[in-house]
Short mmCIF file of C-alpha atoms and ligand atoms in Angstrom, two decimals:
data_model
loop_
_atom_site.label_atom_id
_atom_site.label_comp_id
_atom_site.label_asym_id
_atom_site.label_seq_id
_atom_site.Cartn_x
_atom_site.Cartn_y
_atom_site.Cartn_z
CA UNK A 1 -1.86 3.25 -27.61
CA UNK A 2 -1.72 -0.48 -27.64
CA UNK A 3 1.41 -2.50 -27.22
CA UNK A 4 2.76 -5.42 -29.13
CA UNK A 5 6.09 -7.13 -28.56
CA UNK A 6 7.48 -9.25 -31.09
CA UNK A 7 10.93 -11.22 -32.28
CA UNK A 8 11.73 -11.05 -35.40
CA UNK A 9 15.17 -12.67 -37.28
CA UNK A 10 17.52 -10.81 -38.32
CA UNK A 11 16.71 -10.80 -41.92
CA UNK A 12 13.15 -9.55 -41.54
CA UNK A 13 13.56 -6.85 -39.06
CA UNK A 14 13.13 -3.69 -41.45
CA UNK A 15 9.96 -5.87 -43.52
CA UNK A 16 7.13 -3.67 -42.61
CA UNK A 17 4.88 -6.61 -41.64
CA UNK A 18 5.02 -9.00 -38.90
CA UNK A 19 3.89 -12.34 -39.11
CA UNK A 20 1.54 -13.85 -36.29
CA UNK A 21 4.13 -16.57 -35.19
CA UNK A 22 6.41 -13.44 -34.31
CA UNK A 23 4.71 -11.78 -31.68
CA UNK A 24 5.39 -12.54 -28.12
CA UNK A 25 3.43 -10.20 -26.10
CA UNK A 26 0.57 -7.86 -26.44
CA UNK A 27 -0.41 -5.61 -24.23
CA UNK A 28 -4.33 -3.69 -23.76
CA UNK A 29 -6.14 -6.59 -25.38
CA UNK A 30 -6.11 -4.23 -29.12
CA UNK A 31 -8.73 -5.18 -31.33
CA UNK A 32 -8.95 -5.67 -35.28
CA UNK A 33 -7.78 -2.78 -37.21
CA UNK A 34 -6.74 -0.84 -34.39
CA UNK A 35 -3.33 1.01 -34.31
CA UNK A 36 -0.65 -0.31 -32.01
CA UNK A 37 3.26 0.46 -31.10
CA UNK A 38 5.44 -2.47 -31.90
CA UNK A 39 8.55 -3.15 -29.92
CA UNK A 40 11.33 -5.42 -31.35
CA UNK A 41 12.59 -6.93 -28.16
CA UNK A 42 13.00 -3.84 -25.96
CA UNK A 43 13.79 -1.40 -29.11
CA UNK A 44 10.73 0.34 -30.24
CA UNK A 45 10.58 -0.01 -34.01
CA UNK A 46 7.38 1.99 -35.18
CA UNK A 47 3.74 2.17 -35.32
CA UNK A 48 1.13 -0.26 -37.05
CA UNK A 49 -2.15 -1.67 -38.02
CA UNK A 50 -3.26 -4.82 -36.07
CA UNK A 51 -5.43 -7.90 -37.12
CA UNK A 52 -4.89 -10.82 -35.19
CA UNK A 53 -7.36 -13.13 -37.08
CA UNK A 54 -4.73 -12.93 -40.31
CA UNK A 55 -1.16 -14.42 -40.66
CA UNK A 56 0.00 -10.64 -41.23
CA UNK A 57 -0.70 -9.33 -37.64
CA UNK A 58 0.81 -6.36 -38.39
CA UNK A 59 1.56 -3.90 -41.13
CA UNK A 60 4.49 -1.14 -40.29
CA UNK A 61 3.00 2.09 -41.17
CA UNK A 62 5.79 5.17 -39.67
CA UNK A 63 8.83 4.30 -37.67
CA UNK A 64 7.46 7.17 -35.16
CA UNK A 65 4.43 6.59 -32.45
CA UNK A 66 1.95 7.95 -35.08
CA UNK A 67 -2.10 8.36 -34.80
CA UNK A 68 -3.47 6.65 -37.76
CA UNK A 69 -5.81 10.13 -38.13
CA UNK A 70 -6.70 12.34 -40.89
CA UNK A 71 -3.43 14.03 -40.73
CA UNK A 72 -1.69 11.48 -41.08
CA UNK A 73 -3.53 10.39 -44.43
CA UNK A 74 -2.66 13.80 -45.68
CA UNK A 75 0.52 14.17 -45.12
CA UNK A 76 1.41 10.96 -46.40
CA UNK A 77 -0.78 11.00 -49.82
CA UNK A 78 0.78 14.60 -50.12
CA UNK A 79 4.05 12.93 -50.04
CA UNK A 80 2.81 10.18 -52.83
CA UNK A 81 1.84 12.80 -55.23
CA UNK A 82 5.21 14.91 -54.88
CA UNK A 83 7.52 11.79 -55.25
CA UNK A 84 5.29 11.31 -58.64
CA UNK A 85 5.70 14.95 -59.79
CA UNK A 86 9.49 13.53 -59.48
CA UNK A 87 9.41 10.82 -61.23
CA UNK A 88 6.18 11.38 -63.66
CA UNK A 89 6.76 14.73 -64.20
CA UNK A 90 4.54 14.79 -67.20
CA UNK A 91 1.36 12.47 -65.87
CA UNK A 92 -1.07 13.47 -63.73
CA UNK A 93 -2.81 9.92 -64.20
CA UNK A 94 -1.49 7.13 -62.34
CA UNK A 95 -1.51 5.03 -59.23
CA UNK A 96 -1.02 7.67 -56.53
CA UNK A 97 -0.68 5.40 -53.57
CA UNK A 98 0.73 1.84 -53.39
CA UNK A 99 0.48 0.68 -50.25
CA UNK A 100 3.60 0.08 -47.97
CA UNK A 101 5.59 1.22 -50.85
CA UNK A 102 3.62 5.20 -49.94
CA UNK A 103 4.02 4.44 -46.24
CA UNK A 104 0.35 3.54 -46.35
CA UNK A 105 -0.04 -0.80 -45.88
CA UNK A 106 -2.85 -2.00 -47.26
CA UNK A 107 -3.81 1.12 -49.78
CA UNK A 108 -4.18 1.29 -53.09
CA UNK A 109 -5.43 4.23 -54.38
CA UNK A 110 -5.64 4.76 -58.76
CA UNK A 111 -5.77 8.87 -60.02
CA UNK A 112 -7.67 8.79 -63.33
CA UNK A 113 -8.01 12.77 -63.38
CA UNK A 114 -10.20 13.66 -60.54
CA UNK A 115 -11.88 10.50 -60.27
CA UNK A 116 -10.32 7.48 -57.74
CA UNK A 117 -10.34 3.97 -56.97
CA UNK A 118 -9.95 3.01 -53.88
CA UNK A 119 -9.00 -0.69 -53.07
CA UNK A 120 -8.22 -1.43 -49.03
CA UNK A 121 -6.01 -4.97 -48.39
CA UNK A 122 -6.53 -4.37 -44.27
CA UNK A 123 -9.06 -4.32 -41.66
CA UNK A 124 -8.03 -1.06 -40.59
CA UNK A 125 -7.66 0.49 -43.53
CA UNK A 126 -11.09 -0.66 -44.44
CA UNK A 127 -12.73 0.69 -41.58
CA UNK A 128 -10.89 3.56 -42.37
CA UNK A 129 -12.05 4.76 -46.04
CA UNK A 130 -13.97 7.85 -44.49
CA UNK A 131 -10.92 9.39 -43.16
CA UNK A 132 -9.43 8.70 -46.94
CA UNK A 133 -11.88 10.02 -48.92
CA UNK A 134 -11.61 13.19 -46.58
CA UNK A 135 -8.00 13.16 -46.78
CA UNK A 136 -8.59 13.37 -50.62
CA UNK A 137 -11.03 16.08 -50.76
CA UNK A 138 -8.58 17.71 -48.40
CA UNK A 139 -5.46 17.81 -50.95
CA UNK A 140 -7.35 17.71 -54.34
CA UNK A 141 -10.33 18.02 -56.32
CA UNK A 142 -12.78 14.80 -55.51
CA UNK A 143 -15.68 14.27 -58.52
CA UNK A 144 -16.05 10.48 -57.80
CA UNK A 145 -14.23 7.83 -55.75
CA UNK A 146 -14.90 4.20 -56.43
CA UNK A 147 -14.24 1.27 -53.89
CA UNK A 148 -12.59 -1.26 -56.19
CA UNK A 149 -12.30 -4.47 -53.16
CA UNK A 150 -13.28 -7.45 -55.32
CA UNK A 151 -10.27 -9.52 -54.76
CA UNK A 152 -9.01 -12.80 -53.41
CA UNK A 153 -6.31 -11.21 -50.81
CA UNK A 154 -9.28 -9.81 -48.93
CA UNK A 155 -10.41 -13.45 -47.83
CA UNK A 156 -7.21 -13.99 -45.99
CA UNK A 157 -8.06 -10.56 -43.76
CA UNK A 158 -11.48 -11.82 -43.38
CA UNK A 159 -12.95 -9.06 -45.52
CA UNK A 160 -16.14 -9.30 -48.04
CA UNK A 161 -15.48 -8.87 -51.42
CA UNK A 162 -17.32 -5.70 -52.96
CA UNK A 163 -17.41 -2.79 -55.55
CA UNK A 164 -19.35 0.46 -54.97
CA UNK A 165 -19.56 4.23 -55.66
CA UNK A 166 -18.17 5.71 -52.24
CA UNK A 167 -18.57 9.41 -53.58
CA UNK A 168 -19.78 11.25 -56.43
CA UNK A 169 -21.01 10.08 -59.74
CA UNK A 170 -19.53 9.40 -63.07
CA UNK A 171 -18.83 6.16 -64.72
CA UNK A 172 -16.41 6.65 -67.82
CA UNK A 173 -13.04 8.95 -67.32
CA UNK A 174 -10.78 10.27 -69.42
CA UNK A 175 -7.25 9.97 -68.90
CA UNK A 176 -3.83 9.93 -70.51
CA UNK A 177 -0.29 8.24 -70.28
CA UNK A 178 2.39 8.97 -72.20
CA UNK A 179 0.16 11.34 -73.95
CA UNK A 180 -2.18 8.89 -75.35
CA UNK A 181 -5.67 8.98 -74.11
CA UNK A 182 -7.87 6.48 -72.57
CA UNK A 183 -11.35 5.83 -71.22
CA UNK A 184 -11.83 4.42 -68.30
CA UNK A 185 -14.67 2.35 -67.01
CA UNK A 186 -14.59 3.05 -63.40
CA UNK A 187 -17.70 0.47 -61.94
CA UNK A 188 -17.60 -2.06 -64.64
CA UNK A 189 -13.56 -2.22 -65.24
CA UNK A 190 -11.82 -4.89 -64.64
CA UNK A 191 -9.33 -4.40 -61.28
CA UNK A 192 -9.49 -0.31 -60.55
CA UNK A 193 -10.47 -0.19 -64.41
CA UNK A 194 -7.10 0.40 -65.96
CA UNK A 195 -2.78 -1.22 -65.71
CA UNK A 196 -0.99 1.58 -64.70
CA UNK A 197 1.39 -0.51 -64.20
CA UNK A 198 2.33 -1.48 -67.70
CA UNK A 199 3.39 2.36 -68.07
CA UNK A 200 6.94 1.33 -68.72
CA UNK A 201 6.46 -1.79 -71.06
CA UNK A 202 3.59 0.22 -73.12
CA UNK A 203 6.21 2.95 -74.05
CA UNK A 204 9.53 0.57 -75.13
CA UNK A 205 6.52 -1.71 -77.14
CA UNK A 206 5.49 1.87 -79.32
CA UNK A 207 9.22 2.17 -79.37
CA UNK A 208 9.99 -0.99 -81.06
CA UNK A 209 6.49 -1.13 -83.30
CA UNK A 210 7.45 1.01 -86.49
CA UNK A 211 6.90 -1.28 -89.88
CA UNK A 212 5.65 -4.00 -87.98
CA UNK A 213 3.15 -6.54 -87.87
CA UNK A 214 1.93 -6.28 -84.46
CA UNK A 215 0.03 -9.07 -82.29
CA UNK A 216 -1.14 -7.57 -79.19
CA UNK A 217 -2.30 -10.82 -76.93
CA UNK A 218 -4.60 -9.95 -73.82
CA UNK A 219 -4.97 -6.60 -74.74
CA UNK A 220 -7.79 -5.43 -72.53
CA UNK A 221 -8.63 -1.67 -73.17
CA UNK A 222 -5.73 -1.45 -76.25
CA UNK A 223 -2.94 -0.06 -74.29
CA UNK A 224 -0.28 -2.06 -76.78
CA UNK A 225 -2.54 -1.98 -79.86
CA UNK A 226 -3.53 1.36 -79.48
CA UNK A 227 0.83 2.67 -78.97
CA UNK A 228 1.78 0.40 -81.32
CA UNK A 229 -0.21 2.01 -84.39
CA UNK A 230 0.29 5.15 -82.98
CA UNK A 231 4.51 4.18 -83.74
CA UNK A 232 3.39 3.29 -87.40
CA UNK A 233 3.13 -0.42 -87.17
CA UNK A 234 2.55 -1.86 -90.54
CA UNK A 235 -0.31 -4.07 -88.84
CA UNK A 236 -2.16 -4.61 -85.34
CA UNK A 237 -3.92 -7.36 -84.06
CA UNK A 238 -5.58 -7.46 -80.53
CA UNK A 239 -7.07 -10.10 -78.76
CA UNK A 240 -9.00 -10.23 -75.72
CA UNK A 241 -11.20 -12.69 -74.12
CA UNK A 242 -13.69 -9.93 -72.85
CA UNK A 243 -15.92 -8.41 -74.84
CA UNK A 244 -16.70 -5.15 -73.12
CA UNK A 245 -13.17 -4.63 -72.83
CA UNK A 246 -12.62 -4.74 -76.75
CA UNK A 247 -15.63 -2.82 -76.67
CA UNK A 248 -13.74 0.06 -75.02
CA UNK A 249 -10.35 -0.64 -76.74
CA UNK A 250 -12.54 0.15 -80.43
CA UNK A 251 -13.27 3.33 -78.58
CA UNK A 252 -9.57 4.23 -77.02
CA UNK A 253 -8.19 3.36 -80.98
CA UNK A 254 -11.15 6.06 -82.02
CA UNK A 255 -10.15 8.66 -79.59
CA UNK A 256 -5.90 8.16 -80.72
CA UNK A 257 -7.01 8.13 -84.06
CA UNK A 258 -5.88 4.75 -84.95
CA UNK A 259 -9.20 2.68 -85.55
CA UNK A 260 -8.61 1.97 -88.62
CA UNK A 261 -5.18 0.39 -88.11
CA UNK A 262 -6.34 -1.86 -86.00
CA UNK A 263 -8.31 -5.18 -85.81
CA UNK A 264 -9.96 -6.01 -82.57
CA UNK A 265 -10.53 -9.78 -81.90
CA UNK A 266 -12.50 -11.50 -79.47
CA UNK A 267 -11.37 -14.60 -78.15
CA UNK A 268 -9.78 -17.17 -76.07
CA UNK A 269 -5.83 -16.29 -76.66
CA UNK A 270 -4.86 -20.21 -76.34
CA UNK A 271 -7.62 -21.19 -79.18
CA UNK A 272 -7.06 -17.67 -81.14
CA UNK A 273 -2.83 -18.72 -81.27
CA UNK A 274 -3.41 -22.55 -81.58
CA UNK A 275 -5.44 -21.28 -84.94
CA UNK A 276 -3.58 -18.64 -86.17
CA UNK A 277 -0.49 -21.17 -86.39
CA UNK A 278 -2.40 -23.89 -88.26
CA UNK A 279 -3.05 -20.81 -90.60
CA UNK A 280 0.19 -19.89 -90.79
CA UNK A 281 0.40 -16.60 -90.00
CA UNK A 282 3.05 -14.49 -88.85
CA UNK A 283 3.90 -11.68 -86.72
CA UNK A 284 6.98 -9.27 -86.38
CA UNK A 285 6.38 -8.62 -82.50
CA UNK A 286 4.01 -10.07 -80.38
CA UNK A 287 3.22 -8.77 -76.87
CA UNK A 288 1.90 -10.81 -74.43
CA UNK A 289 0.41 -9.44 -71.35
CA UNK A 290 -1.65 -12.72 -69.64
CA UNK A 291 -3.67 -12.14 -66.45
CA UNK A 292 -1.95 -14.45 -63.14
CA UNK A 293 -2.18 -17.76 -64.01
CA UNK A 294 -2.00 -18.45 -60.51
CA UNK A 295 -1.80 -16.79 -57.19
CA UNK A 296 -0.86 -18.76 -54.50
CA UNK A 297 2.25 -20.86 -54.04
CA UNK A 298 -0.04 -24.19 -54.34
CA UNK A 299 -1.02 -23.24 -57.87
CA UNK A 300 2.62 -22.70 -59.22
CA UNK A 301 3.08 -25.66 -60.95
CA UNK A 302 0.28 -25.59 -62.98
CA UNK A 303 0.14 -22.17 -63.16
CA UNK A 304 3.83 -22.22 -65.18
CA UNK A 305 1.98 -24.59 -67.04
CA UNK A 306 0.09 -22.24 -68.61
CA UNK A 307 2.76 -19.56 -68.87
CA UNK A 308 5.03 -21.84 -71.19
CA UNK A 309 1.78 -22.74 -73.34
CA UNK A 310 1.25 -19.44 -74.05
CA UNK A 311 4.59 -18.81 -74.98
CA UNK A 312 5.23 -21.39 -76.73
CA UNK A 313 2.26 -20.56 -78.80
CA UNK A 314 3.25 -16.83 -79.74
CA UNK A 315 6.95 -18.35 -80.22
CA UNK A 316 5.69 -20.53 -82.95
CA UNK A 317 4.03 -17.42 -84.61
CA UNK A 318 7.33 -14.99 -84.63
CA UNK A 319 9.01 -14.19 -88.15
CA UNK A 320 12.72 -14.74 -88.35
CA UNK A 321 14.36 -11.49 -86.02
CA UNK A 322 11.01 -11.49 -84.78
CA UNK A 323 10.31 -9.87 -81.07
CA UNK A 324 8.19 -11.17 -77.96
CA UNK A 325 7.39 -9.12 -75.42
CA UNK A 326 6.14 -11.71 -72.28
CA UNK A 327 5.14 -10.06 -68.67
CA UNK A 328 3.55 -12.19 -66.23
CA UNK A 329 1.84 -10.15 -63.05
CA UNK A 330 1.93 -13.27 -60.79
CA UNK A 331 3.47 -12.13 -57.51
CA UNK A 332 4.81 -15.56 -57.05
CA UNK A 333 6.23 -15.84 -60.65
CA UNK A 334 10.20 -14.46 -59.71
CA UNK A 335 12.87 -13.40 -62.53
CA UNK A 336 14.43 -16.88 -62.45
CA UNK A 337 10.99 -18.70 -62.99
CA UNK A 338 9.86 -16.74 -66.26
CA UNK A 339 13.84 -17.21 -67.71
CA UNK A 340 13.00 -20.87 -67.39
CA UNK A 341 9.29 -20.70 -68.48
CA UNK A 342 10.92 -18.91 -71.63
CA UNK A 343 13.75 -21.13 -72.34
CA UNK A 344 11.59 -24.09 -72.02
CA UNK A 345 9.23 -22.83 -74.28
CA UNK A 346 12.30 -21.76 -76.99
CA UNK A 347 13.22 -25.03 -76.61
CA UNK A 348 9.81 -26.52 -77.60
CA UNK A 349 9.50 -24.30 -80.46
CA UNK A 350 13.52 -25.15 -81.51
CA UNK A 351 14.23 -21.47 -82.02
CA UNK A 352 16.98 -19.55 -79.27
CA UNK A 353 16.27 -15.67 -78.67
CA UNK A 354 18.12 -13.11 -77.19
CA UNK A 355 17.11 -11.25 -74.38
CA UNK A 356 17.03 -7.56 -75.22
CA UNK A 357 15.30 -5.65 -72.63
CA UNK A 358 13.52 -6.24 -69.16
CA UNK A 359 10.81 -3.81 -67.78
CA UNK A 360 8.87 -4.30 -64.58
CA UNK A 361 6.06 -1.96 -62.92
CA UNK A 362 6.33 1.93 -63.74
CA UNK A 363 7.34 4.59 -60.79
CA UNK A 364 4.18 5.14 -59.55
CA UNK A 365 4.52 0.94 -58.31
CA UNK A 366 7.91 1.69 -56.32
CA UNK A 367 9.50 -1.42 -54.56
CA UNK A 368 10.91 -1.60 -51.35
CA UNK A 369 14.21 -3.09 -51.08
CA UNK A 370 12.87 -4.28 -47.39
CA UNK A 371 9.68 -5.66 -49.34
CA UNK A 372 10.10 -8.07 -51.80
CA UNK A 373 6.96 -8.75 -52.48
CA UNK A 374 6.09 -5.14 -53.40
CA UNK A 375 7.35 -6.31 -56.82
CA UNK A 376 4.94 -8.65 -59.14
CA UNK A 377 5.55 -7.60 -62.69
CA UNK A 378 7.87 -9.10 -65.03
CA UNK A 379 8.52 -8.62 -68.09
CA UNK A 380 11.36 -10.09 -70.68
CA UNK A 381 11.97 -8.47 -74.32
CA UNK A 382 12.91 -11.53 -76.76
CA UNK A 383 14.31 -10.88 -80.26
CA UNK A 384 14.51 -14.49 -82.73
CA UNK A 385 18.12 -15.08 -82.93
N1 LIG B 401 -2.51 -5.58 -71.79
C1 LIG B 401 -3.59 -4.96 -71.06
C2 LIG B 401 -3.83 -5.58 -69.69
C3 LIG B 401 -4.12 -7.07 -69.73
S1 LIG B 401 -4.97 -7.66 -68.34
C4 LIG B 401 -3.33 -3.46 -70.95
O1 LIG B 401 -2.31 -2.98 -71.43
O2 LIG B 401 -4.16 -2.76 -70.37
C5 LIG B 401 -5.34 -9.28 -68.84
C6 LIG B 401 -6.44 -9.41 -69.88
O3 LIG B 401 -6.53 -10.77 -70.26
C7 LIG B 401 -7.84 -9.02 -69.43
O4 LIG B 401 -8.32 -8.00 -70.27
C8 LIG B 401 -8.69 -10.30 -69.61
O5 LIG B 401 -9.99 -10.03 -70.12
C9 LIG B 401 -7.89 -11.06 -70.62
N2 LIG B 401 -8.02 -12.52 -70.62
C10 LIG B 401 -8.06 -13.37 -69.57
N3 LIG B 401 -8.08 -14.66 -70.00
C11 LIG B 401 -8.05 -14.62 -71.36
C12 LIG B 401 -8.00 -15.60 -72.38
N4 LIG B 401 -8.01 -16.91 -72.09
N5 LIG B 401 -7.94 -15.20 -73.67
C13 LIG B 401 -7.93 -13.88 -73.98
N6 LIG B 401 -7.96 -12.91 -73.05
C14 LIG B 401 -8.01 -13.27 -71.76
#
């Protein structure tokens, strides 16, 4: 296999990517997406995928000279599924690979029953969806896989943007988490067509939603809504900008049985709040679930911008012992920055809170301690003090 040498500082050597300004030597001339040995100094530290046209030159994918071959694919989805019998020992929906997280860089791979979505972040992996969609079929039953690659972080490995069937047919799915059931749009969804990981948040929300009047904000396909009637909230509200996505959230309510308790709205969240205040309305708990308001380290400032609006906006709307429930999914938005977003805001509004909870991604969205950036979602639980 190829060679690469690289130096890396002290406090990045177990990261499983190496940056381009770390390498020092490469030996065999390897090409994009091809697999290549990577030596730390003189101490061989594992095998990985190569791209030398992206700041990421390499992605870590086994400490051991591995072939990046069918086998290999098996053996380490098998592995993904058993950790998630562990810790999901009750789902059988829910992201079944993410990426270096599953040993697999640049993977993402969503279970909704038999059907997948597929989204590759790397040149190799790309070129490699074949082998995955064998590897699949290999380990379980395959009735549809979807390639879900319309994103921005596919630029910066010089991929195209795209979304196609790769295998099979079938456009709506049927799944379930915490035993409430969804449909899922596979093609026309938005990301791989449903947020797994708001697993955790979903469940404390239903917790906390008896006798209340409920606000879900950016609701998509009524994940919030849809648990907090099923918990006996007094009232629901759901907002979404997106109309086929409230088109399928009226259908999810139908399927749990809950249409009735809840009113779908579409609409701009920032105009839908703004009025709702001038009309006085109030809310026992409000959940906020926004999509990143920004996604590059350029973009923070005004992208926080928007986070305290927001906020501030669903702060005014709280009834005394009121709750909000604010996650942002920007991976640049850290702990520290949403604690400030939220004070600021609390100060805006003249009303303090007390924090009383914090969730972040489910299980099945494990972060590695040598990987910060494996985690992106935030979320803070705020009770009117
Ligand atoms: N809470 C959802 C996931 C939200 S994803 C769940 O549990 O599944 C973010 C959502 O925000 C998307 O559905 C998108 O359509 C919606 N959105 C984006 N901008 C919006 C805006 N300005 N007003 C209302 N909704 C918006």
């Amino acid at each position: 296999m190829n060679k690469v040498w690289v130096v890396r500082k002290k406090q990045r050597r177990q990261h499983s990517w190496v940056f381009s300004n770390e390498i020092k030597q490469v030996e065999y001339n390897p090409e994009l997406g091809d697999a290549v040995l990577v030596y730390d100094r003189d101490k061989f530290i594992g095998s990985g995928i190569y791209n030398p046209r992206s700041l990421i030159a390499v992605r870590l994918y086994s400490a051991q000279e591995k072939e990046l071959d069918k086998s290999f694919f098996v053996e380490q989805i098998k592995k993904a599924i058993d950790y998630r019998k562990t810790v999901l020992p009750e789902e059988i929906d829910y992201r079944m690979v993410y990426g270096e997280s599953d040993g697999l860089p640049g993977v993402a791979i969503d279970r909704f029953h038999s059907s997948f979505a597929l989204q590759t972040f790397s040149s190799a992996m790309d070129k490699r969806q074949d082998i995955i969609i064998s590897a699949l079929q290999e380990i379980l039953a395959v009735d549809c896989v979807v390639e879900k690659n319309d994103f921005r972080l596919r630029d910066a490995e010089g991929l195209a943007r795209r979304e196609s069937l790769l295998f099979g047919t079938g456009r709506q799915v049927l799944i379930s988490e915490n035993k409430v059931k969804y449909l899922v749009d596979l093609m026309q969804g938005q990301k791989t067509g449903f947020y797994y990981d708001q697993r955790v948040t979903r469940a404390r929300v239903r917790a906390l939603s008896k006798d209340k009047d409920v606000l879900d904000v950016f609701c998509y396909t009524g994940g919030f809504a849809i648990n907090a009637a099923l918990a006996q909230a007094r009232s629901v509200i759901a907002i979404d900008a997106s109309e086929p996505a409230i088109m399928l959230a009226r259908q999810n309510a139908e399927l749990n049985s809950v249409a009735h308790k809840i009113q779908f709205e579409i609409g701009d969240a920032f105009k839908v709040l703004r009025d709702y205040h001038r009309q006085q309305r109030k809310f026992d708990l409000i959940n906020l679930d926004p999509p990143p308001f920004f996604k590059s380290q350029k973009e923070k400032k005004q992208g926080l911008r928007g986070y305290k609006d927001i906020n501030l906006q669903a702060m005014r709307l709280l009834k005394d012992g009121g709750i909000l429930v604010s996650s942002t999914c920007s991976h640049y938005l850290f702990w520290q920055d949403l604690f400030d977003v939220l004070s600021q805001a609390a100060q805006s509004v003249d009303k303090t809170f007390k924090i009383i909870d914090r969730t972040t991604q489910g299980p099945d969205h494990p972060v590695l301690l040598s990987m910060p950036e494996s985690e992106y979602l935030r979320c803070y639980f705020l009770e009117v003090h």
